[in-house]
Coordinates of C-alpha atoms in Angstrom, one line a residue:
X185 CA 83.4 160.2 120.4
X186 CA 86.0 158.5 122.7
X187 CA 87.9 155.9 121.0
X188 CA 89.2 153.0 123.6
X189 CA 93.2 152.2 123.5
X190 CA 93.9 148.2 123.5
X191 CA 97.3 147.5 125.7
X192 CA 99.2 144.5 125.1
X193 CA 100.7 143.3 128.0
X194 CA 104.6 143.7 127.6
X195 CA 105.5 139.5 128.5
X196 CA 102.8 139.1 125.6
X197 CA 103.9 141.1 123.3
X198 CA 107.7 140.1 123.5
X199 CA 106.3 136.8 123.5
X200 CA 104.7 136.8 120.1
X201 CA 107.6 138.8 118.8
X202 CA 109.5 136.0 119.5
X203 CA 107.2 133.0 117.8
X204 CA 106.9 135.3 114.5
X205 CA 110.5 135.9 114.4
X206 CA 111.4 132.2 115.1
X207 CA 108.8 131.2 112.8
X208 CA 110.1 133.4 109.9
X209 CA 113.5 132.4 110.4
X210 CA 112.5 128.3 110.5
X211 CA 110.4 129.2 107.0
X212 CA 113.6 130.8 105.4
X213 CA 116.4 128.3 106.2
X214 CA 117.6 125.5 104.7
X215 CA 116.3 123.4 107.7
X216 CA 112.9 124.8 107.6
X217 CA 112.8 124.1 103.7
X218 CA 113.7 120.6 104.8
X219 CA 110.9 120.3 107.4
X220 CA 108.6 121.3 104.9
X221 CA 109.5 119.1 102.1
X222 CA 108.8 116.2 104.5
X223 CA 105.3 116.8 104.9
X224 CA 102.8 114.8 103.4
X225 CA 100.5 117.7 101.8
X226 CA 97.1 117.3 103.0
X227 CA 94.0 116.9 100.5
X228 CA 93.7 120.6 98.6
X229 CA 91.1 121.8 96.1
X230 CA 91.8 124.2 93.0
X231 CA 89.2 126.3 91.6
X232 CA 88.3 127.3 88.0
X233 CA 91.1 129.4 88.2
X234 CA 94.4 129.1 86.1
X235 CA 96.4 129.8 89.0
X236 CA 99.3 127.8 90.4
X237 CA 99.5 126.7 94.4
X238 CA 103.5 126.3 94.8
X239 CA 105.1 123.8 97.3
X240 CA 108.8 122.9 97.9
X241 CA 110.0 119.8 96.8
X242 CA 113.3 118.1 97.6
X243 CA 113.5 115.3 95.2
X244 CA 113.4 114.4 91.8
X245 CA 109.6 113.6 91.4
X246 CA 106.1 114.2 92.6
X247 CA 103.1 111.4 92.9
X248 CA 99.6 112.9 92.9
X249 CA 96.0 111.9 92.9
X250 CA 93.5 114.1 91.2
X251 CA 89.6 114.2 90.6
X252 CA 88.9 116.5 88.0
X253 CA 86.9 116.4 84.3
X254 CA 89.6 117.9 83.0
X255 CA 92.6 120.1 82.4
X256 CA 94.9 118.9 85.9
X257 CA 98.1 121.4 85.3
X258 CA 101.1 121.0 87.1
X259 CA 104.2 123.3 86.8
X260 CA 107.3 122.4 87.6
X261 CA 110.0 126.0 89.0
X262 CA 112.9 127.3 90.6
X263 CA 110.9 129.3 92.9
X264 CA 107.6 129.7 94.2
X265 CA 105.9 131.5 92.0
X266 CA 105.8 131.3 87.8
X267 CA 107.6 132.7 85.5
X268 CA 111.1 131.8 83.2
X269 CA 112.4 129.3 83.6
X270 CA 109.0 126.5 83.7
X271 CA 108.1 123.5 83.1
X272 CA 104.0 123.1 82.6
X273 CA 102.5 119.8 82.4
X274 CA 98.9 119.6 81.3
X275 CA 97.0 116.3 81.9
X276 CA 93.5 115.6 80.0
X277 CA 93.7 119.2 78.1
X278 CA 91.6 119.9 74.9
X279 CA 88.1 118.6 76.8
X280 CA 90.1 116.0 78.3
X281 CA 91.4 115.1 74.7
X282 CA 95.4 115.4 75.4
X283 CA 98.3 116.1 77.7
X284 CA 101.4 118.1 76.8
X285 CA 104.7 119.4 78.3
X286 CA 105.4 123.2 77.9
X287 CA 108.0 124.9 78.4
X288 CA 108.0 128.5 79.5
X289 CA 104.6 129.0 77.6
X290 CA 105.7 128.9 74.9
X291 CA 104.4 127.1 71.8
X292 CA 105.0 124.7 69.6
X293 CA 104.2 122.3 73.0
X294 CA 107.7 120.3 73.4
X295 CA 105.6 116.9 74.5
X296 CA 102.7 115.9 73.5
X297 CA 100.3 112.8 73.4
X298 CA 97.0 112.0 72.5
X299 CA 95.0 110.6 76.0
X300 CA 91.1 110.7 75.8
X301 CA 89.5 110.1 79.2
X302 CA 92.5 110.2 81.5
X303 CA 90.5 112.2 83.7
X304 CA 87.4 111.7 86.2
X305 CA 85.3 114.4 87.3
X306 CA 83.4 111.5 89.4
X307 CA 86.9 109.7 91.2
X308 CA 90.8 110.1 92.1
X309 CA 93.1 109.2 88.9
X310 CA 97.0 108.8 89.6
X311 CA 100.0 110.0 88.4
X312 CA 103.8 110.5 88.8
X313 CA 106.2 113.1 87.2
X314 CA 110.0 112.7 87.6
X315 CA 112.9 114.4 86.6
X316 CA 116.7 114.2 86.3
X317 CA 119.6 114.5 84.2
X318 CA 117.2 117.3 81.9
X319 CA 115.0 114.9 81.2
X320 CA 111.0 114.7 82.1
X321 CA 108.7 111.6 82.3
X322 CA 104.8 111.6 83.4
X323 CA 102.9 108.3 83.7
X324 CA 100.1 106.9 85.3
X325 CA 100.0 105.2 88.8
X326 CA 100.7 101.4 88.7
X327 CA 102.5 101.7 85.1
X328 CA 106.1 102.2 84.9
X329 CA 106.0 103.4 81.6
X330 CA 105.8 107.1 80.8
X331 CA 102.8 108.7 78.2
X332 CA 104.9 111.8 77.8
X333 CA 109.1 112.5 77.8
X334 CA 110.6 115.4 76.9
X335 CA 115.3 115.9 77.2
X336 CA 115.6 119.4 77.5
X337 CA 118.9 120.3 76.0
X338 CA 118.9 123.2 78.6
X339 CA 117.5 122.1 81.8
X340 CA 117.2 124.1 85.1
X341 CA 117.1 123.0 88.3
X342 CA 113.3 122.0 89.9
X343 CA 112.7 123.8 93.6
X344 CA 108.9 123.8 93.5
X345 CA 106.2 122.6 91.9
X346 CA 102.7 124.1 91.7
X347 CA 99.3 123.0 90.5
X348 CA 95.6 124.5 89.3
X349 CA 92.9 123.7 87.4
X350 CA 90.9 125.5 84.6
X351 CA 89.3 126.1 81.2
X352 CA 85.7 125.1 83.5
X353 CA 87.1 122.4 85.4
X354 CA 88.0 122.7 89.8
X355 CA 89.4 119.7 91.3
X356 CA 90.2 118.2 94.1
X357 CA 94.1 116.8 94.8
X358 CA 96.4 114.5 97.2
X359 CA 100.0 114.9 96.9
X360 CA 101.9 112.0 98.1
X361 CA 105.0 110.2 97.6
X362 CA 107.2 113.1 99.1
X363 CA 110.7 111.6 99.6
X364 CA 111.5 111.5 103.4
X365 CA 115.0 111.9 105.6
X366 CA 117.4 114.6 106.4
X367 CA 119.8 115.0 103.9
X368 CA 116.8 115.7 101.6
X369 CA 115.8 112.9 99.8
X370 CA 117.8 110.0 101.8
X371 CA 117.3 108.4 104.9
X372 CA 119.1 105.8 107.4
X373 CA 117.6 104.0 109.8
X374 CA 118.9 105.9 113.1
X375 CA 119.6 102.3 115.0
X376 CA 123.1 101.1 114.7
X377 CA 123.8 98.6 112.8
X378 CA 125.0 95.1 113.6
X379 CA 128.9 95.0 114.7
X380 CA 131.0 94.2 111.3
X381 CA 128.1 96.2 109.2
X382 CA 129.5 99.5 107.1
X383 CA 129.5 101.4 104.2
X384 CA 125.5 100.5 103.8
X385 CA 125.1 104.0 101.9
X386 CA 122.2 105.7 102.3
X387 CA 118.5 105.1 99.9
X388 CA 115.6 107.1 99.5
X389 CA 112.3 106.0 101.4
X390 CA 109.1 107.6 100.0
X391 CA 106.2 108.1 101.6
X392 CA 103.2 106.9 100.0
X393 CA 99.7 105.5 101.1
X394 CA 96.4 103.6 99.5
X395 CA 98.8 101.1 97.1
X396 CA 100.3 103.6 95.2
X397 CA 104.0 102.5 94.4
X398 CA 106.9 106.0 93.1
X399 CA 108.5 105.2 90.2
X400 CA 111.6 103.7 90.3
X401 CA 110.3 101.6 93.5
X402 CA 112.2 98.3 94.4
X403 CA 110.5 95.1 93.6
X404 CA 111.5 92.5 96.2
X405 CA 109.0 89.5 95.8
X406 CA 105.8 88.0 93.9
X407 CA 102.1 87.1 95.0
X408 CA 100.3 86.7 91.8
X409 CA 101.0 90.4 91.9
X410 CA 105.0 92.1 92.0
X411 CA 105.3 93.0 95.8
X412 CA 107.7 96.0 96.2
X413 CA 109.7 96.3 99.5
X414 CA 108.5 98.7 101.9
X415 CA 108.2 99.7 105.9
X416 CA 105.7 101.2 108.0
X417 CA 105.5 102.1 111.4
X418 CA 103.5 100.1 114.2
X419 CA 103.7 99.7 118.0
X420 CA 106.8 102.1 117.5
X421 CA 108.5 100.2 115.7
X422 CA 109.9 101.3 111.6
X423 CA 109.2 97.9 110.5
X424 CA 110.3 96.3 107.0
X425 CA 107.5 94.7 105.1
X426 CA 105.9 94.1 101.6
X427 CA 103.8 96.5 99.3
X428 CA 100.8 95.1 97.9
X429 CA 99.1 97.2 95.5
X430 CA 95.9 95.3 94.9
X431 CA 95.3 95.3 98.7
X432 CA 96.2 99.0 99.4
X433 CA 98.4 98.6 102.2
X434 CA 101.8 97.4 103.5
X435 CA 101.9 94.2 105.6
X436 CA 104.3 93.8 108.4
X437 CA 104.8 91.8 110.7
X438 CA 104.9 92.1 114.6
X439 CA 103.3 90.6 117.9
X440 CA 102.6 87.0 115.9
X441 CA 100.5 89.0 113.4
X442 CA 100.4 90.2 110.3
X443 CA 99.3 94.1 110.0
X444 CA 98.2 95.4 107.3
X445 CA 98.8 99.3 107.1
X446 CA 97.3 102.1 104.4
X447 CA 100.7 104.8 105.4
X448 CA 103.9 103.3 104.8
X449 CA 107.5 103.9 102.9
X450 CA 108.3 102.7 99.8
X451 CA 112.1 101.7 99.3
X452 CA 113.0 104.0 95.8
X453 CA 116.3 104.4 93.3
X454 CA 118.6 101.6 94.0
X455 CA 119.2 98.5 92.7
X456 CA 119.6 95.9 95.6
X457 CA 120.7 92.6 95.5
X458 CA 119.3 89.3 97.7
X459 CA 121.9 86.9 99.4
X460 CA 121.5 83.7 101.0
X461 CA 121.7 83.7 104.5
X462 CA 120.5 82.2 107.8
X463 CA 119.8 83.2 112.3
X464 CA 121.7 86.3 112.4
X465 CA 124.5 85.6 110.0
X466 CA 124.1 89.9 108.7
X467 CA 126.4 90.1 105.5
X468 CA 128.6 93.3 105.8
X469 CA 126.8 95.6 102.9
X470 CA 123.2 94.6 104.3
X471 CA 121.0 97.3 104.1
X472 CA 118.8 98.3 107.4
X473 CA 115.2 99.4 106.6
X474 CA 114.2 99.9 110.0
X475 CA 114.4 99.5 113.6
X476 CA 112.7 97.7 116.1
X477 CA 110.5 99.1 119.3
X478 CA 114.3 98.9 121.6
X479 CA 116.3 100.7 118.8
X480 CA 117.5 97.2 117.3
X481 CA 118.2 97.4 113.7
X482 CA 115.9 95.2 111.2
X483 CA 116.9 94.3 107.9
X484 CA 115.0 93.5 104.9
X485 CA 114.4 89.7 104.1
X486 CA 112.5 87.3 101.9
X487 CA 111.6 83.4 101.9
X488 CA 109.8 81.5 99.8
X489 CA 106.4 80.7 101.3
X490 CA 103.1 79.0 99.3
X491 CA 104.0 79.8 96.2
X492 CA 104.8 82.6 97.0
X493 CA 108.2 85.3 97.5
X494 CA 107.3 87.1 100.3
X495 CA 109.1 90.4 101.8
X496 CA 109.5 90.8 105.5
X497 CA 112.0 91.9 108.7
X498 CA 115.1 90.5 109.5
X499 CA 115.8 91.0 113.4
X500 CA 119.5 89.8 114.4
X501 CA 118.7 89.3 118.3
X502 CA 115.9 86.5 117.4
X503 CA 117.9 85.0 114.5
X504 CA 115.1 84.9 112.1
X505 CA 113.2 86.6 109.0
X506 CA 109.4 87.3 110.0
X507 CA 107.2 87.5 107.3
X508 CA 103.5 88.8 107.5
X509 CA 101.6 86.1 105.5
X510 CA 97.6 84.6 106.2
X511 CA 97.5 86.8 109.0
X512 CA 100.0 85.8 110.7
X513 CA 103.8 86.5 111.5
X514 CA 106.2 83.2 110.4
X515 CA 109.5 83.3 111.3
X516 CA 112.1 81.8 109.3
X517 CA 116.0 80.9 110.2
X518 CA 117.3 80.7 106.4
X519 CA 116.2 83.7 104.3
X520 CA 117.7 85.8 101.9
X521 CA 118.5 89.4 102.6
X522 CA 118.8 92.5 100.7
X523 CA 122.3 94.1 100.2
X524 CA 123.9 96.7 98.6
X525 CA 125.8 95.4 95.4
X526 CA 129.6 95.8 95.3

């Protein structure tokens, strides 16, 4: 029998040497850790298997969405696999009965909570976990409050996080609200600011989608719901806008219109403060939250409008706030703006 040698083509070869070893080495640094942990995980699935898929994460807290009957298990580790030292978080556990924070699996549970039907084998329930300071909170999209806490008195610090389903149960999962910006959970816009602007600092933008709002996300007006400040990309444009839950989407506003979009930012983990001000009168410690189509800086404003506080851009060239209300874009000379507090 004659057996048929395959030759690779030396250029080829050397080639695909070269995109495994840069590949390897972009997986392995810090960079390509970074590059990871800003994208938005894609829908996955988890079997009836109690078996954890691991994912870097750069911040102090994970939003998810999941669809199962029952038992949604997320672990929380300093590397990408389980083991000492972990946190596990069981939602809907016991026939979707109770949740509970464990630590290294190890019993007596160190949270616990009693939470019948908190989850759907027939549509998407959310949740958020956060961390910080050795202390754990989980709660449930749209409430700030937590339904389990747990202060370790020896805390470790989180690198990954991992989830699985079980105990007869698959489901399916979207991961979202993965902070976004290069110094791993902080971001700036990357126009300049207005001459006589400094010392802004830096805040953390998170990507969310759908009308889900991270924890510690800034409220910035009212419209018979709390409207949360927020930006999303159009035309391309980063522009500041408002987050409105009930209608799933961020509205900005740009081209005389107001554009409603389902992928934005949410501004998270500062505490702001709103100033009078008017045209392009830009106080010193304003904070940008975007920039426009040119690479001008836009701030974050607000005016009251029919009864209503509305968030929306500020752009120093025109010497107005535009806010995205009724479908359209208003512009307004006296607004306040959002600043950092001294």
């Amino acid at each position: 029998m004659k057996r048929k040698m395959c030759v690779v083509p030396r250029s080829v070869f050397l080639r695909n040497l070269l995109i495994q070893t840069f590949v390897l080495a972009l997986i392995f640094s810090d960079f390509g850790m970074q590059l990871i942990s800003l994208l938005r995980l894609p829908a996955l699935s988890t079997e009836d298997k109690l078996e954890y898929n691991f994912y870097p994460v750069a911040t102090g807290q994970i939003q998810f969405r999941v669809k199962t009957p029952n038992d949604a298990h997320v672990a929380l580790t300093t590397g990408p696999q389980e083991g000492e030292p972990m946190y596990e978080i069981f939602i809907g556990g016991w026939s979707n009965s109770k949740s509970v924070i464990r630590k290294n699996r190890t019993k007596p549970d160190v949270a616990e909570a009693e939470t019948p039907g908190i989850l759907s084998g027939d549509e998407f329930r959310g949740f958020w976990i956060r961390w910080g300071d050795g202390a754990i909170s989980v709660g449930k999209e749209g409430e700030p409050g937590s339904f389990l806490t747990y202060a370790d008195p020896e805390p470790f610090g989180i690198g990954y996080f991992g989830v699985c389903t079980g105990w007869g149960a698959s489901g399916e999962w979207l991961i979202e609200a993965i902070c976004v910006g290069a110094d791993n959970r902080y971001t700036k816009a990357s126009a300049p600011p207005v001459e006589g602007v400094i010392g802004i600092g830096e805040f953390c933008w998170c990507e969310a989608s759908g009308g889900m709002v991270p924890p510690g996300a800034v409220k910035g007006g009212e419209d018979g719901e709390p409207l949360y400040v927020g930006r999303a990309r159009h035309e391309g444009a980063l522009l500041p806008g408002k987050v409105k839950p009930g209608d799933s989407v961020c509205y900005v506003a740009w081209g005389g219109e107001e554009h409603g979009k389902s992928d934005y930012e949410v501004l998270c983990g500062c505490d702001p403060a709103w100033v009078p001000t008017s045209e392009n009168n830009i106080p010193s410690n304003a904070i940008p939250g975007g920039e426009s189509e040119d690479g001008e800086a836009l701030y974050v404003g607000r005016v009251h409008h029919e009864d209503a506080i509305t968030i929306g851009k500020v752009q120093p060239s025109h010497s107005v706030c535009y806010i995205a209300y009724g479908g359209k874009e208003i512009a307004f000379p006296e607004y306040e703006i959002m600043v950092r507090r001294d």
